[in-house]
Amino acid sequence: MKKLAVIIGAFLFILLLAGCQSEKASSSGDKGEKVKITVTTGQVADIAKSIGGDKVTVEALMGPGVDPHLYQPSQGDIKKIQEADIILYNGLHLEGKMGDIFERIQKEKPVVPVGEAIPKEKLIKSADDAKLYDPHVWFDPELWVYAVEETKEELVKLDPDHKGEYEKNAEQYIEELNKVKKEAEEKFAEIPEERRVLVTAHDAFGYFGKAYNMNVMGLQGLSTDSEYGLKDVQNLVDTLVNKKIKAVFIESSVSKKSINAVVEGTKKAGHNVKIGGELYSDAMGEEGTEEGTYIGMYRHNIDQISKALK
């Protein structure tokens, strides 16, 4: 039913969008006009804001706590998309059926899947479909640099008069990415290797695990649209009990129901597992908070995981 609802929602959105094709976005070439950017997720929004600075305005379709896998576009999103000079999104099927919408819009304006700038050999293949890749690429700051570079290049194409500023801002942002990755490496090096096990509601932390030599397990697959059953819960419970894992983590954009079922299952098996904390996975924190920025969100996750697993 969830899949059907998303498909219907996307279809209706396309119909509404088709009815508004006459409402063209204003030209970004007008002198003094800021570049209007519409993005999907908070992670992509943070790149756009950081590189664009005061030369751009950024509208994000998906706010804090919103699951991009299941996102259903609203009529209010039409205006944001129509008025944009450029649309940036993660890609790699993170946004589900929104990808179909973006394919239609790219005939009208630049539509850029920034996550797909990463070379395919650096991506993690889906265990369920050999043609698909894990879309949660922002969890390795080293890979996220490709998305930063792609955004910078697209802004320079659209607004060459401010090339120098975009390049400087991108350079500073990349320095911050390198810094936060080094912080993570240092903190996780303090965790005994046998305790480096990260258990979450869905399999969003594959790149995180690969970057920091951490074993990652999720109850659901790469998308929260995938179903899980009692067998999946029991398999994860057995793993936690057998490996004596002490903590699991909930996610800000995913229902706590699945992880709570796992915790209850371990209790029945005579093994106590605690909730190690809430992690930001597919969405970031509230705007205006530290966790509402990429770097702040990443540091929050580092701290939560480090404290729980030590």
mmCIF file with all atom_site columns, N, CA and C in Angstrom, residues 25-62:
data_model
loop_
_atom_site.group_PDB
_atom_site.id
_atom_site.type_symbol
_atom_site.label_atom_id
_atom_site.label_alt_id
_atom_site.label_comp_id
_atom_site.label_asym_id
_atom_site.label_entity_id
_atom_site.label_seq_id
_atom_site.pdbx_PDB_ins_code
_atom_site.Cartn_x
_atom_site.Cartn_y
_atom_site.Cartn_z
_atom_site.occupancy
_atom_site.B_iso_or_equiv
_atom_site.pdbx_formal_charge
_atom_site.auth_seq_id
_atom_site.auth_comp_id
_atom_site.auth_asym_id
_atom_site.auth_atom_id
_atom_site.pdbx_PDB_model_num
ATOM 1   N N  . ALA A 1 25 ? 10.130 29.831 -14.801 1.00 0.00 ? 25 ALA A N  1
ATOM 2   C CA . ALA A 1 25 ? 10.993 30.455 -13.787 1.00 0.00 ? 25 ALA A CA 1
ATOM 3   C C  . ALA A 1 25 ? 11.619 31.720 -14.349 1.00 0.00 ? 25 ALA A C  1
ATOM 4   N N  . SER A 1 26 ? 11.858 32.695 -13.493 1.00 0.00 ? 26 SER A N  1
ATOM 5   C CA . SER A 1 26 ? 12.512 33.921 -13.934 1.00 0.00 ? 26 SER A CA 1
ATOM 6   C C  . SER A 1 26 ? 13.950 33.618 -14.304 1.00 0.00 ? 26 SER A C  1
ATOM 7   N N  . SER A 1 27 ? 14.499 34.366 -15.231 1.00 0.00 ? 27 SER A N  1
ATOM 8   C CA . SER A 1 27 ? 15.850 34.103 -15.724 1.00 0.00 ? 27 SER A CA 1
ATOM 9   C C  . SER A 1 27 ? 16.888 34.468 -14.677 1.00 0.00 ? 27 SER A C  1
ATOM 10  N N  . SER A 1 28 ? 17.845 33.556 -14.480 1.00 0.00 ? 28 SER A N  1
ATOM 11  C CA . SER A 1 28 ? 18.906 33.829 -13.515 1.00 0.00 ? 28 SER A CA 1
ATOM 12  C C  . SER A 1 28 ? 19.936 34.779 -14.091 1.00 0.00 ? 28 SER A C  1
ATOM 13  N N  . GLY A 1 29 ? 19.784 35.087 -15.382 1.00 0.00 ? 29 GLY A N  1
ATOM 14  C CA . GLY A 1 29 ? 20.742 35.984 -16.024 1.00 0.00 ? 29 GLY A CA 1
ATOM 15  C C  . GLY A 1 29 ? 20.479 37.448 -15.713 1.00 0.00 ? 29 GLY A C  1
ATOM 16  N N  . ASP A 1 30 ? 19.329 37.784 -15.137 1.00 0.00 ? 30 ASP A N  1
ATOM 17  C CA . ASP A 1 30 ? 19.021 39.167 -14.812 1.00 0.00 ? 30 ASP A CA 1
ATOM 18  C C  . ASP A 1 30 ? 20.016 39.695 -13.782 1.00 0.00 ? 30 ASP A C  1
ATOM 19  N N  . LYS A 1 31 ? 20.565 40.845 -14.060 1.00 0.00 ? 31 LYS A N  1
ATOM 20  C CA . LYS A 1 31 ? 21.555 41.433 -13.160 1.00 0.00 ? 31 LYS A CA 1
ATOM 21  C C  . LYS A 1 31 ? 20.932 41.713 -11.792 1.00 0.00 ? 31 LYS A C  1
ATOM 22  N N  . GLY A 1 32 ? 21.641 41.337 -10.747 1.00 0.00 ? 32 GLY A N  1
ATOM 23  C CA . GLY A 1 32 ? 21.161 41.593 -9.401  1.00 0.00 ? 32 GLY A CA 1
ATOM 24  C C  . GLY A 1 32 ? 20.215 40.544 -8.867  1.00 0.00 ? 32 GLY A C  1
ATOM 25  N N  . GLU A 1 33 ? 19.755 39.657 -9.730  1.00 0.00 ? 33 GLU A N  1
ATOM 26  C CA . GLU A 1 33 ? 18.837 38.597 -9.300  1.00 0.00 ? 33 GLU A CA 1
ATOM 27  C C  . GLU A 1 33 ? 19.628 37.471 -8.634  1.00 0.00 ? 33 GLU A C  1
ATOM 28  N N  . LYS A 1 34 ? 19.124 36.992 -7.506  1.00 0.00 ? 34 LYS A N  1
ATOM 29  C CA . LYS A 1 34 ? 19.750 35.827 -6.887  1.00 0.00 ? 34 LYS A CA 1
ATOM 30  C C  . LYS A 1 34 ? 19.350 34.569 -7.637  1.00 0.00 ? 34 LYS A C  1
ATOM 31  N N  . VAL A 1 35 ? 20.239 33.587 -7.662  1.00 0.00 ? 35 VAL A N  1
ATOM 32  C CA . VAL A 1 35 ? 19.921 32.303 -8.289  1.00 0.00 ? 35 VAL A CA 1
ATOM 33  C C  . VAL A 1 35 ? 18.965 31.549 -7.373  1.00 0.00 ? 35 VAL A C  1
ATOM 34  N N  . LYS A 1 36 ? 17.848 31.140 -7.931  1.00 0.00 ? 36 LYS A N  1
ATOM 35  C CA . LYS A 1 36 ? 16.845 30.417 -7.148  1.00 0.00 ? 36 LYS A CA 1
ATOM 36  C C  . LYS A 1 36 ? 17.082 28.913 -7.286  1.00 0.00 ? 36 LYS A C  1
ATOM 37  N N  . ILE A 1 37 ? 17.380 28.285 -6.158  1.00 0.00 ? 37 ILE A N  1
ATOM 38  C CA . ILE A 1 37 ? 17.700 26.856 -6.144  1.00 0.00 ? 37 ILE A CA 1
ATOM 39  C C  . ILE A 1 37 ? 16.635 26.106 -5.347  1.00 0.00 ? 37 ILE A C  1
ATOM 40  N N  . THR A 1 38 ? 16.077 25.071 -5.943  1.00 0.00 ? 38 THR A N  1
ATOM 41  C CA . THR A 1 38 ? 15.193 24.168 -5.211  1.00 0.00 ? 38 THR A CA 1
ATOM 42  C C  . THR A 1 38 ? 15.903 22.830 -5.068  1.00 0.00 ? 38 THR A C  1
ATOM 43  N N  . VAL A 1 39 ? 15.904 22.296 -3.862  1.00 0.00 ? 39 VAL A N  1
ATOM 44  C CA . VAL A 1 39 ? 16.588 21.033 -3.587  1.00 0.00 ? 39 VAL A CA 1
ATOM 45  C C  . VAL A 1 39 ? 15.609 20.073 -2.918  1.00 0.00 ? 39 VAL A C  1
ATOM 46  N N  . THR A 1 40 ? 16.024 18.840 -2.789  1.00 0.00 ? 40 THR A N  1
ATOM 47  C CA . THR A 1 40 ? 15.177 17.850 -2.114  1.00 0.00 ? 40 THR A CA 1
ATOM 48  C C  . THR A 1 40 ? 15.524 17.782 -0.625  1.00 0.00 ? 40 THR A C  1
ATOM 49  N N  . THR A 1 41 ? 16.669 17.263 -0.287  1.00 0.00 ? 41 THR A N  1
ATOM 50  C CA . THR A 1 41 ? 17.009 16.969 1.109   1.00 0.00 ? 41 THR A CA 1
ATOM 51  C C  . THR A 1 41 ? 17.808 18.080 1.787   1.00 0.00 ? 41 THR A C  1
ATOM 52  N N  . GLY A 1 42 ? 17.871 17.999 3.114   1.00 0.00 ? 42 GLY A N  1
ATOM 53  C CA . GLY A 1 42 ? 18.641 18.956 3.896   1.00 0.00 ? 42 GLY A CA 1
ATOM 54  C C  . GLY A 1 42 ? 20.123 18.910 3.595   1.00 0.00 ? 42 GLY A C  1
ATOM 55  N N  . GLN A 1 43 ? 20.640 17.707 3.324   1.00 0.00 ? 43 GLN A N  1
ATOM 56  C CA . GLN A 1 43 ? 22.067 17.570 3.030   1.00 0.00 ? 43 GLN A CA 1
ATOM 57  C C  . GLN A 1 43 ? 22.446 18.323 1.752   1.00 0.00 ? 43 GLN A C  1
ATOM 58  N N  . VAL A 1 44 ? 21.597 18.205 0.735   1.00 0.00 ? 44 VAL A N  1
ATOM 59  C CA . VAL A 1 44 ? 21.848 18.910 -0.522  1.00 0.00 ? 44 VAL A CA 1
ATOM 60  C C  . VAL A 1 44 ? 21.641 20.409 -0.327  1.00 0.00 ? 44 VAL A C  1
ATOM 61  N N  . ALA A 1 45 ? 20.636 20.774 0.475   1.00 0.00 ? 45 ALA A N  1
ATOM 62  C CA . ALA A 1 45 ? 20.386 22.191 0.764   1.00 0.00 ? 45 ALA A CA 1
ATOM 63  C C  . ALA A 1 45 ? 21.598 22.835 1.422   1.00 0.00 ? 45 ALA A C  1
ATOM 64  N N  . ASP A 1 46 ? 22.253 22.111 2.315   1.00 0.00 ? 46 ASP A N  1
ATOM 65  C CA . ASP A 1 46 ? 23.401 22.664 3.035   1.00 0.00 ? 46 ASP A CA 1
ATOM 66  C C  . ASP A 1 46 ? 24.545 22.980 2.075   1.00 0.00 ? 46 ASP A C  1
ATOM 67  N N  . ILE A 1 47 ? 24.760 22.104 1.104   1.00 0.00 ? 47 ILE A N  1
ATOM 68  C CA . ILE A 1 47 ? 25.780 22.376 0.087   1.00 0.00 ? 47 ILE A CA 1
ATOM 69  C C  . ILE A 1 47 ? 25.423 23.641 -0.685  1.00 0.00 ? 47 ILE A C  1
ATOM 70  N N  . ALA A 1 48 ? 24.181 23.716 -1.153  1.00 0.00 ? 48 ALA A N  1
ATOM 71  C CA . ALA A 1 48 ? 23.747 24.848 -1.973  1.00 0.00 ? 48 ALA A CA 1
ATOM 72  C C  . ALA A 1 48 ? 23.883 26.171 -1.227  1.00 0.00 ? 48 ALA A C  1
ATOM 73  N N  . LYS A 1 49 ? 23.474 26.181 0.047   1.00 0.00 ? 49 LYS A N  1
ATOM 74  C CA . LYS A 1 49 ? 23.562 27.404 0.852   1.00 0.00 ? 49 LYS A CA 1
ATOM 75  C C  . LYS A 1 49 ? 25.020 27.787 1.111   1.00 0.00 ? 49 LYS A C  1
ATOM 76  N N  . SER A 1 50 ? 25.837 26.793 1.388   1.00 0.00 ? 50 SER A N  1
ATOM 77  C CA . SER A 1 50 ? 27.233 27.060 1.739   1.00 0.00 ? 50 SER A CA 1
ATOM 78  C C  . SER A 1 50 ? 28.031 27.567 0.542   1.00 0.00 ? 50 SER A C  1
ATOM 79  N N  . ILE A 1 51 ? 27.785 27.018 -0.616  1.00 0.00 ? 51 ILE A N  1
ATOM 80  C CA . ILE A 1 51 ? 28.524 27.443 -1.815  1.00 0.00 ? 51 ILE A CA 1
ATOM 81  C C  . ILE A 1 51 ? 27.930 28.719 -2.397  1.00 0.00 ? 51 ILE A C  1
ATOM 82  N N  . GLY A 1 52 ? 26.592 28.785 -2.418  1.00 0.00 ? 52 GLY A N  1
ATOM 83  C CA . GLY A 1 52 ? 25.933 29.936 -3.024  1.00 0.00 ? 52 GLY A CA 1
ATOM 84  C C  . GLY A 1 52 ? 26.024 31.202 -2.203  1.00 0.00 ? 52 GLY A C  1
ATOM 85  N N  . GLY A 1 53 ? 26.058 31.058 -0.876  1.00 0.00 ? 53 GLY A N  1
ATOM 86  C CA . GLY A 1 53 ? 26.134 32.230 -0.005  1.00 0.00 ? 53 GLY A CA 1
ATOM 87  C C  . GLY A 1 53 ? 24.994 33.202 -0.253  1.00 0.00 ? 53 GLY A C  1
ATOM 88  N N  . ASP A 1 54 ? 25.321 34.486 -0.294  1.00 0.00 ? 54 ASP A N  1
ATOM 89  C CA . ASP A 1 54 ? 24.278 35.501 -0.467  1.00 0.00 ? 54 ASP A CA 1
ATOM 90  C C  . ASP A 1 54 ? 23.906 35.731 -1.929  1.00 0.00 ? 54 ASP A C  1
ATOM 91  N N  . LYS A 1 55 ? 24.423 34.898 -2.819  1.00 0.00 ? 55 LYS A N  1
ATOM 92  C CA . LYS A 1 55 ? 24.082 35.015 -4.245  1.00 0.00 ? 55 LYS A CA 1
ATOM 93  C C  . LYS A 1 55 ? 22.923 34.111 -4.640  1.00 0.00 ? 55 LYS A C  1
ATOM 94  N N  . VAL A 1 56 ? 22.441 33.317 -3.685  1.00 0.00 ? 56 VAL A N  1
ATOM 95  C CA . VAL A 1 56 ? 21.382 32.358 -4.000  1.00 0.00 ? 56 VAL A CA 1
ATOM 96  C C  . VAL A 1 56 ? 20.289 32.375 -2.935  1.00 0.00 ? 56 VAL A C  1
ATOM 97  N N  . THR A 1 57 ? 19.125 31.862 -3.312  1.00 0.00 ? 57 THR A N  1
ATOM 98  C CA . THR A 1 57 ? 18.091 31.507 -2.344  1.00 0.00 ? 57 THR A CA 1
ATOM 99  C C  . THR A 1 57 ? 17.838 30.017 -2.511  1.00 0.00 ? 57 THR A C  1
ATOM 100 N N  . VAL A 1 58 ? 17.653 29.326 -1.407  1.00 0.00 ? 58 VAL A N  1
ATOM 101 C CA . VAL A 1 58 ? 17.509 27.873 -1.445  1.00 0.00 ? 58 VAL A CA 1
ATOM 102 C C  . VAL A 1 58 ? 16.198 27.450 -0.807  1.00 0.00 ? 58 VAL A C  1
ATOM 103 N N  . GLU A 1 59 ? 15.420 26.663 -1.534  1.00 0.00 ? 59 GLU A N  1
ATOM 104 C CA . GLU A 1 59 ? 14.162 26.097 -1.027  1.00 0.00 ? 59 GLU A CA 1
ATOM 105 C C  . GLU A 1 59 ? 14.306 24.578 -0.978  1.00 0.00 ? 59 GLU A C  1
ATOM 106 N N  . ALA A 1 60 ? 14.107 23.998 0.197   1.00 0.00 ? 60 ALA A N  1
ATOM 107 C CA . ALA A 1 60 ? 14.180 22.541 0.349   1.00 0.00 ? 60 ALA A CA 1
ATOM 108 C C  . ALA A 1 60 ? 12.775 21.953 0.399   1.00 0.00 ? 60 ALA A C  1
ATOM 109 N N  . LEU A 1 61 ? 12.549 20.899 -0.361  1.00 0.00 ? 61 LEU A N  1
ATOM 110 C CA . LEU A 1 61 ? 11.246 20.246 -0.377  1.00 0.00 ? 61 LEU A CA 1
ATOM 111 C C  . LEU A 1 61 ? 11.037 19.368 0.852   1.00 0.00 ? 61 LEU A C  1
ATOM 112 N N  . MET A 1 62 ? 12.116 18.797 1.364   1.00 0.00 ? 62 MET A N  1
ATOM 113 C CA . MET A 1 62 ? 12.014 17.831 2.466   1.00 0.00 ? 62 MET A CA 1
ATOM 114 C C  . MET A 1 62 ? 12.694 18.379 3.712   1.00 0.00 ? 62 MET A C  1
#
